Coordinates of C-alpha atoms and ligand atoms in Angstrom, one line a residue:
X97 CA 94.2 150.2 108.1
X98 CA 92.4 148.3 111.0
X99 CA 94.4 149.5 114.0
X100 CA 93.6 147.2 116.4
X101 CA 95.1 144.4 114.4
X102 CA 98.8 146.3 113.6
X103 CA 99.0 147.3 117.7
X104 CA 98.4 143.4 118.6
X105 CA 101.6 142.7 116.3
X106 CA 103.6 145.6 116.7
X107 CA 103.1 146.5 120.6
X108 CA 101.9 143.5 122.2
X109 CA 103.6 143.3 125.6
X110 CA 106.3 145.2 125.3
X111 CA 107.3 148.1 127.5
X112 CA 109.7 150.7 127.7
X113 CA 111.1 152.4 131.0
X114 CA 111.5 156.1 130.9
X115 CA 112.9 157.9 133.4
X116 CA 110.5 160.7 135.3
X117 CA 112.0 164.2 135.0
X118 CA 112.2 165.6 138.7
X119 CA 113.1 162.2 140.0
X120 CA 115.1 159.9 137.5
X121 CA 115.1 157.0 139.8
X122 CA 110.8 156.7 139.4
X123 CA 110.6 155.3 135.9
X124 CA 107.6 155.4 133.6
X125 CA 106.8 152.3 132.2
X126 CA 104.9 152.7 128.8
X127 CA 103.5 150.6 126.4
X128 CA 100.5 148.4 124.9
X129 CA 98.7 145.3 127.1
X130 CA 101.0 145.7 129.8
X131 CA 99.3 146.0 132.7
X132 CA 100.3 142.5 133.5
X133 CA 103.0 143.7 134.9
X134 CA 101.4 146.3 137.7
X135 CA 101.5 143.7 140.7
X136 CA 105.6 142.7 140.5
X137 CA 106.2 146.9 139.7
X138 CA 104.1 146.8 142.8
X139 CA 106.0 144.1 144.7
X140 CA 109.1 145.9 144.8
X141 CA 107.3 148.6 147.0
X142 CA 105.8 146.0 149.8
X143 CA 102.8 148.4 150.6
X144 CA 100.8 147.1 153.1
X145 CA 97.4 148.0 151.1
X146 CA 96.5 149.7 148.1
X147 CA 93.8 152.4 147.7
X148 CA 92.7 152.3 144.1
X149 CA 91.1 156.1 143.7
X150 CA 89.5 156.7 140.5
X151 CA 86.5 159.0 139.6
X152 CA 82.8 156.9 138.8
X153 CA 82.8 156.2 134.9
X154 CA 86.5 154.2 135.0
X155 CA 85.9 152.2 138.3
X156 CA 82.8 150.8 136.6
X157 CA 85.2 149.8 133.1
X158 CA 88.7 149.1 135.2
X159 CA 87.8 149.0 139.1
X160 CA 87.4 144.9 138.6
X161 CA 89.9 144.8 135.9
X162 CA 92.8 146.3 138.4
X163 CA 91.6 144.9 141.7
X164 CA 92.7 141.3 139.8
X165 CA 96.1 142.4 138.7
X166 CA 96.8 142.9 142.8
X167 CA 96.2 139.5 143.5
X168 CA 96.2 138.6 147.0
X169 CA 97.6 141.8 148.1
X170 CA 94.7 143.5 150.1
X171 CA 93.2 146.7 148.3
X172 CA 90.5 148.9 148.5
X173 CA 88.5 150.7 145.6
X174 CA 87.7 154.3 146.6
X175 CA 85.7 157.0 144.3
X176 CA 84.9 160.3 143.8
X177 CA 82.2 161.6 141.2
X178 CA 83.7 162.3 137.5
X179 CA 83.7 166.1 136.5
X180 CA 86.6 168.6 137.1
X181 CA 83.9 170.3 139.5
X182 CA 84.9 167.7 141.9
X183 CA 88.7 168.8 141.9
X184 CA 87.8 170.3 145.3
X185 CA 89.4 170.4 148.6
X186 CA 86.3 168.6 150.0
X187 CA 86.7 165.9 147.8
X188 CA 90.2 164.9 149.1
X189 CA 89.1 165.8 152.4
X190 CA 86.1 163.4 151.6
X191 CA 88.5 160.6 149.9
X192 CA 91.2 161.2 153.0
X193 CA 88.1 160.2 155.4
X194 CA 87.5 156.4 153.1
X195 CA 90.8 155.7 153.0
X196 CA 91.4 156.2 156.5
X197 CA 88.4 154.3 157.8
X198 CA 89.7 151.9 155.9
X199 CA 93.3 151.6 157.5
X200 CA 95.5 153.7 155.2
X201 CA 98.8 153.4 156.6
X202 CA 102.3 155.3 156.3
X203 CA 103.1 152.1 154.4
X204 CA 100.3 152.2 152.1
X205 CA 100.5 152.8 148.4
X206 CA 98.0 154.9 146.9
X207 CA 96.9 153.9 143.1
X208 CA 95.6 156.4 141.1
X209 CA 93.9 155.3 138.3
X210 CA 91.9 157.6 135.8
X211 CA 92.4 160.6 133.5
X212 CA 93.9 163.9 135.1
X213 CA 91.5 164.2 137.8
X214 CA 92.4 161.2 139.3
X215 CA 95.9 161.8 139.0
X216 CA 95.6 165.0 140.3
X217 CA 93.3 164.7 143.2
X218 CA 95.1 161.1 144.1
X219 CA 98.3 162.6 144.2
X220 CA 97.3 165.2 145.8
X221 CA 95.8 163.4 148.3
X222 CA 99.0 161.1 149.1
X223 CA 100.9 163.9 149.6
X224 CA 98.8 165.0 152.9
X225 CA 97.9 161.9 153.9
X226 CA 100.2 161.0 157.2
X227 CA 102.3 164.4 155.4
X228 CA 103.2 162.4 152.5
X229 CA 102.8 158.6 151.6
X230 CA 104.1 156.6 147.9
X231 CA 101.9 157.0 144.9
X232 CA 101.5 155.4 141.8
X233 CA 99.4 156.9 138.7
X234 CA 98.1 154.3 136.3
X235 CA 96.2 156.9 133.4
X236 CA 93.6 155.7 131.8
X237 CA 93.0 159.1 128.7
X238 CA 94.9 160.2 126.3
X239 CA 95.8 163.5 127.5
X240 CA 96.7 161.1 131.1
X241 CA 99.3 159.1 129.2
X242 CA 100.5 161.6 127.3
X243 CA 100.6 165.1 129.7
X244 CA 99.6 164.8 133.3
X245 CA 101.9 161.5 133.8
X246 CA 104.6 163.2 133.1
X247 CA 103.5 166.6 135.4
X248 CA 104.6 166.1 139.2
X249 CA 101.7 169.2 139.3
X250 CA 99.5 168.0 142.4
X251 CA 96.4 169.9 143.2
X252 CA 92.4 170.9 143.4
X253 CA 90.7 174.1 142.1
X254 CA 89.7 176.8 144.7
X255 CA 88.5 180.8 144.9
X256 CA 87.3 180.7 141.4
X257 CA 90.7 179.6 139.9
X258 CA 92.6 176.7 138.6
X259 CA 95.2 174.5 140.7
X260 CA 95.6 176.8 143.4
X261 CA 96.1 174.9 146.1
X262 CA 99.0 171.8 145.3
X263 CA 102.1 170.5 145.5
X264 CA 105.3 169.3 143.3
X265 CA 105.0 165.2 144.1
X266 CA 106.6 162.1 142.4
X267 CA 105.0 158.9 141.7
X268 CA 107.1 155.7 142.8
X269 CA 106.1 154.8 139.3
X270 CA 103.8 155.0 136.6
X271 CA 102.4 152.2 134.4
X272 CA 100.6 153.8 131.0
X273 CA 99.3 150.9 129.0
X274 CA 97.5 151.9 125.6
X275 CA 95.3 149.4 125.5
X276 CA 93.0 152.0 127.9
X277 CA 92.3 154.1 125.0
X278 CA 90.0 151.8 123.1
X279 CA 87.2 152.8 125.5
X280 CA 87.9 156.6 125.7
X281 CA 85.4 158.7 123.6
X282 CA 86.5 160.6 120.6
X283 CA 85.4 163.6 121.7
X284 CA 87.5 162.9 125.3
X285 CA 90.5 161.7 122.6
X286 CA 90.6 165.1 120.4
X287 CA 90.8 167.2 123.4
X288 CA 93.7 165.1 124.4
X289 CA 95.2 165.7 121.3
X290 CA 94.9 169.8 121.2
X291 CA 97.4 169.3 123.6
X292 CA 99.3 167.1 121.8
X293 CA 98.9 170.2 119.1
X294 CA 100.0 172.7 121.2
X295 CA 103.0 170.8 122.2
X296 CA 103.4 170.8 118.4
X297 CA 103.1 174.3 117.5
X298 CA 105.6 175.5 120.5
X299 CA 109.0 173.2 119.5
X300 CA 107.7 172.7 115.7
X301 CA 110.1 170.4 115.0
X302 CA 109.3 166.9 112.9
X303 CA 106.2 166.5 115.3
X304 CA 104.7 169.2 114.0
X305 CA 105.0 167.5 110.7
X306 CA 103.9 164.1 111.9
X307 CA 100.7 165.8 113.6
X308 CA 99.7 167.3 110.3
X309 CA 99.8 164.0 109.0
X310 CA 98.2 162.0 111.7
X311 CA 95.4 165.1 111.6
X312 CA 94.5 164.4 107.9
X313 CA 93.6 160.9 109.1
X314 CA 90.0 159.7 110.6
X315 CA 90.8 159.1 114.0
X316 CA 90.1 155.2 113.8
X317 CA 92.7 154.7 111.0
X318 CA 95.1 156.6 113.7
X319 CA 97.4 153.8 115.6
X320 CA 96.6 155.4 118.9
X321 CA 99.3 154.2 120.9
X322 CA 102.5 155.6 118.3
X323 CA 100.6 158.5 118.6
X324 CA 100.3 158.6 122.5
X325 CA 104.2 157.2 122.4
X326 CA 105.1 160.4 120.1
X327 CA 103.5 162.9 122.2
X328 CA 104.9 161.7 125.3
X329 CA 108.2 161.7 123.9
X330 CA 107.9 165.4 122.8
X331 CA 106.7 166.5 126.1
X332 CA 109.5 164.2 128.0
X333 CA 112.1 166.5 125.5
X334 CA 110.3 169.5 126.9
X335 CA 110.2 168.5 130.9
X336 CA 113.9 167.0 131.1
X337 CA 115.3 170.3 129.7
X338 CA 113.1 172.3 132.6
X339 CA 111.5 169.7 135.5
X340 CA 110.2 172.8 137.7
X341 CA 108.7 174.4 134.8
X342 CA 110.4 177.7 134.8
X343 CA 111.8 178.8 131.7
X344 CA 111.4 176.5 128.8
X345 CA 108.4 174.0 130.6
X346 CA 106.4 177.4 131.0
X347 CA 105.5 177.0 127.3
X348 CA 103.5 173.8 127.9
X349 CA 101.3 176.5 129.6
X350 CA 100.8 177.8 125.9
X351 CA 97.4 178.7 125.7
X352 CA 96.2 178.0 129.4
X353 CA 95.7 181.3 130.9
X354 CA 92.4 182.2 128.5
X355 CA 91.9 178.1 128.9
X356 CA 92.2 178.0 132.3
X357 CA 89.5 180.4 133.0
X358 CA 86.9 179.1 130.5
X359 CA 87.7 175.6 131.9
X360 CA 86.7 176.6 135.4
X361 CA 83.6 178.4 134.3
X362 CA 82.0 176.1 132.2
X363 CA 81.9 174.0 135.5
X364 CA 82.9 170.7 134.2
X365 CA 81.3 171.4 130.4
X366 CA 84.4 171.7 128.5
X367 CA 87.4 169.2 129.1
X368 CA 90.5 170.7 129.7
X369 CA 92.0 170.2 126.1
X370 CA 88.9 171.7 124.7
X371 CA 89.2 174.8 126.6
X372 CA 93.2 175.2 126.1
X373 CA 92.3 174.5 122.1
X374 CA 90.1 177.5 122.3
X375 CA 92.8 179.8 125.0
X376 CA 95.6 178.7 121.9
X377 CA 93.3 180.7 119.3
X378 CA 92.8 183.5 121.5
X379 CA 96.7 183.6 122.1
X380 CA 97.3 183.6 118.8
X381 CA 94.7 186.5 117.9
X382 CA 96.6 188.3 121.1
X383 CA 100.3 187.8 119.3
X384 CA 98.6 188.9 116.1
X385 CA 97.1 192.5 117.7
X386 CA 100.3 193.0 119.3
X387 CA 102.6 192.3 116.2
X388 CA 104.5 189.7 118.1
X389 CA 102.8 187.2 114.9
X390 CA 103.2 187.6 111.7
X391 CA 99.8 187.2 109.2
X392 CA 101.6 184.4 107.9
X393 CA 101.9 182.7 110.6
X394 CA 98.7 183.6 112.2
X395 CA 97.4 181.9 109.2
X396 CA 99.6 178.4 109.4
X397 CA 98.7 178.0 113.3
X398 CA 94.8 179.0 112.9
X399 CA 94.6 175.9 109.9
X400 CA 96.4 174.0 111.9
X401 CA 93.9 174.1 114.7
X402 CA 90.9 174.2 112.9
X403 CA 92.5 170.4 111.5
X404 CA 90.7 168.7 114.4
X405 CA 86.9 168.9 115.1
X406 CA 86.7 170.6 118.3
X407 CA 84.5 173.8 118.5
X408 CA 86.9 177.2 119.2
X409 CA 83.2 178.7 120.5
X410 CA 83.7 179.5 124.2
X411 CA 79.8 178.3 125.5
X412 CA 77.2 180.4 126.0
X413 CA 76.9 180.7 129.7
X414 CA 80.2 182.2 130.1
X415 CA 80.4 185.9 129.7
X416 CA 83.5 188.5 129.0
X417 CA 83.5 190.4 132.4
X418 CA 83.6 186.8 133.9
X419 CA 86.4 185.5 131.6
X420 CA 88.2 189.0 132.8
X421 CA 87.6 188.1 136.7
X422 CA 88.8 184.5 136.0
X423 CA 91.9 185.4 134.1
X424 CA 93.6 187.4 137.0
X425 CA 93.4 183.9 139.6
X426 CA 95.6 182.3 136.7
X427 CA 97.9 179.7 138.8
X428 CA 101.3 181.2 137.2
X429 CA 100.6 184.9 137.5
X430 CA 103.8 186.7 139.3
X431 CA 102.6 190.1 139.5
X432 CA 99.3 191.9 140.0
X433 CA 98.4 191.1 136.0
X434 CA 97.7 188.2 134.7
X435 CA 100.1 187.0 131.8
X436 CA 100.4 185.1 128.5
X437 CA 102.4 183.0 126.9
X438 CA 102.7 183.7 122.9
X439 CA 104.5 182.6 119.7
X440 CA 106.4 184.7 117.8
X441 CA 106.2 182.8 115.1
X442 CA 105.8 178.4 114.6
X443 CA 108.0 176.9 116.9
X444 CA 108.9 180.2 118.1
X445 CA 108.2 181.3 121.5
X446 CA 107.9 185.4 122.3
X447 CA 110.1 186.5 125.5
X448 CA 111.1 190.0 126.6
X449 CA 114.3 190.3 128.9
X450 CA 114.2 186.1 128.9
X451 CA 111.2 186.0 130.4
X452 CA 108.5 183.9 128.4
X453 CA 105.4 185.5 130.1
X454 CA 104.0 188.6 128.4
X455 CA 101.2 191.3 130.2
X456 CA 98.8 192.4 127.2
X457 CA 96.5 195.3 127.6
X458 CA 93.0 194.7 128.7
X459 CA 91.8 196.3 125.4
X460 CA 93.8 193.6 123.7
X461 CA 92.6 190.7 125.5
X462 CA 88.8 191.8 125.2
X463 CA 89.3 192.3 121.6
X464 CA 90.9 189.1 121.0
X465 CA 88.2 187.0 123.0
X466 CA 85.3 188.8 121.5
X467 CA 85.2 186.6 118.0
X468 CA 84.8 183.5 120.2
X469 CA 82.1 184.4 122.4
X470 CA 78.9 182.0 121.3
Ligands
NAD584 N1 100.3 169.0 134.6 C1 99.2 168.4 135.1 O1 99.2 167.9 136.1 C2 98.0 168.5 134.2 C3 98.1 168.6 132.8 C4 96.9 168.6 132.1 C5 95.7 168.5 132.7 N2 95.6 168.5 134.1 C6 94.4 168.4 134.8 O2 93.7 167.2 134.5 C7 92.3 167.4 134.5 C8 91.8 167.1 133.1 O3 92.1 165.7 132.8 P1 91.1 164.8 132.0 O4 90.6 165.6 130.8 O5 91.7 163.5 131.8 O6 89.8 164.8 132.9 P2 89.2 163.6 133.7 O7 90.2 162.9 134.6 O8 88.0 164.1 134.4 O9 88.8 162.5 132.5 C9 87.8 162.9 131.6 C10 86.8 161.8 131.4 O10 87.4 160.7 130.8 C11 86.9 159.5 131.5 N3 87.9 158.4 131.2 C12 89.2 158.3 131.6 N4 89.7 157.2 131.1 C13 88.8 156.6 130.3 C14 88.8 155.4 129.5 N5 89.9 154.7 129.3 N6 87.7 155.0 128.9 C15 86.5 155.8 129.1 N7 86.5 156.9 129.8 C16 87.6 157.3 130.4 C17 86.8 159.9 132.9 O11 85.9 159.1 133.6 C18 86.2 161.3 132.7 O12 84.8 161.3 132.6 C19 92.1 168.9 134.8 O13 91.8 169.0 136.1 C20 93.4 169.5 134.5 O14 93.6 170.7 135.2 C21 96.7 168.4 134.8

């Protein structure tokens, strides 16, 4: 199947308007070759200037691209360095300073254009500037269009630990156009998709079927954008059920407390999908030592993982005591341990009392990790 050829005819143009899930009135605008349509989504904001932030790599594929969608309308193209060890305070300190010097406003619009980081640090950094001015988050990645657009999780990494420092924030709007994805690696597109897996494995419901499918496929017979419009859907199901993430949205975190921690320490080496692919095995393992999982099932979800080619070896560099010391500044830890979410079974998520987040003994935790060391 050539893929390319079946999007131009069954996309083309066309986009559909979700609405967001904290804020119903800030749609989400989604589809294939649309960014046509940026500068009159734009219009109907009357900024006085845009500030395009984006991280190095996409300003030099997109920078020109975008700055020619906003016409007339004056606009600025600021960057930080790619890598999640950017996802500092200093860098929106840094980024505050450029867009100021270049006369940010209270009425300017700030674009953030890029994968997570630049969604994250962007938004973050319109909600401080002036104590809050409009955003809009045009993703550029997979796990962009599919996950973080649909977060209204701002924030940077401090003290060792994940997201620590943020803010709930709404875009005004978001524009996610597929057509993005034919430059994005394959190696950047399977980690977007372990999330797209995990997302699978907590609801199982016919997504779970259509991601075996779609996994049995080489990744360039895979129509990318049914497959971004899919995953977005399922995680929209998820959000609009819980928008603050409390009860039911806690399961997107599935995975993220062993993947937060080995994300952080391998100082931009592994991208975040990779690192939550690994944290779901290690969860999995955990709900197996506990009894929580049955064989069975342990079974089903480890296959079902190991379908995509992404390593489950945490690197080398990063050791057990410091995967112990980064576990405990997990970002949704309530009391002095950190916790997990597991799965009882596919599609099946382990609570005690209603409460989805389980502690697990440090015996347990070091056991389960051990097979993954390199
Ligand atoms: N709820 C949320 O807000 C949420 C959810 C998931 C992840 N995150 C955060 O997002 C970050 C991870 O996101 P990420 O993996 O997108 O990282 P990223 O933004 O650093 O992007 C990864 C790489 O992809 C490149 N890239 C992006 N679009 C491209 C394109 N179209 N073509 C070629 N290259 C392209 C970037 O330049 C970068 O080098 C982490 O900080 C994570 O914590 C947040």
């Amino acid at each position: 199947m050539n893929s390319n050829k079946v999007l131009k005819l069954k996309h083309y143009n066309r986009s559909d308007a979700y609405e967001s899930c904290l804020s119903p009135s800030k749609p989400i605008y989604f589809g294939h070759n649309i960014l046509h349509h940026l500068e009159s989504h734009v219009a109907t904001l009357n900024p006085d200037k845009v500030f395009i932030i984006t991280d190095t790599n996409v300003a030099k594929l997109y920078g020109d691209t975008i700055k020619a969608q906003l016409l007339n309308r004056p606009n600025h193209l600021v960057t930080f360095n790619a890598g999640d060890q950017n996802k500092t305070l200093q860098t929106i300190e840094t980024l505050a300073e450029k867009v100021l010097e270049a006369g940010c406003s209270k009425n300017s619009l700030i674009l953030n254009l890029g994968g997570g980081l630049a969604m994250n640090l962007g938004g973050m950094l319109a909600s401080l500037l002036y104590r809050g001015i409009r955003f809009i988050h045009v993703p550029t990645n997979f796990i962009g269009q599919t996950d973080v657009v649909l977060s209204n999780k701002q924030g940077v990494n401090t003290f060792g630990g994940k997201n620590l420092l943020g803010m709930y924030s709404s875009p005004e709007f978001s524009l996610v156009d597929t057509s993005f994805l034919q430059t994005e690696s394959k190696r950047s597109k399977f980690a977007g998709i372990a999330e797209s897996m995990k997302n699978a494995l907590i609801l199982k419901s016919d997504f779970y079927a259509y991601m075996k499918k779609v996994l049995k496929s080489s990744i360039n017979d895979v129509d990318m954008h049914e497959l971004a419009k899919k995953t977005f859907e399922q995680k929209l199901s998820i959000c609009k059920r819980d928008p603050t993430e409390k009860q039911l949205g806690l399961s997107l975190e599935y995975g993220h407390t062993i993947g937060h921690a080995i994300e952080i320490l391998s100082k931009g080496d592994l991208l975040h999908g990779e690192a939550v692919y690994i944290g779901m095995h290690i969860s999995a393992e955990i709900a197996l030592q506990l009894g929580i999982m049955n064989q069975s099932d342990f079974k089903e979800h480890q296959a079902f993982l190991k379908s995509i080619k992404i390593s489950s070896k945490i690197p080398k560099s990063i050791t057990m005591d410091k995967i112990l010391i980064a576990i405990q500044k997990d970002n949704k830890k309530t009391g002095s341990q950190p916790a997990f979410i597991l799965l009882k079974g596919l599609g099946e998520l382990h609570q005690i009392g209603g409460q989805l987040q389980t502690m697990v003994p440090k015996k347990i935790i070091e056991d389960c990790i051990r097979p993954y060391l390199s």
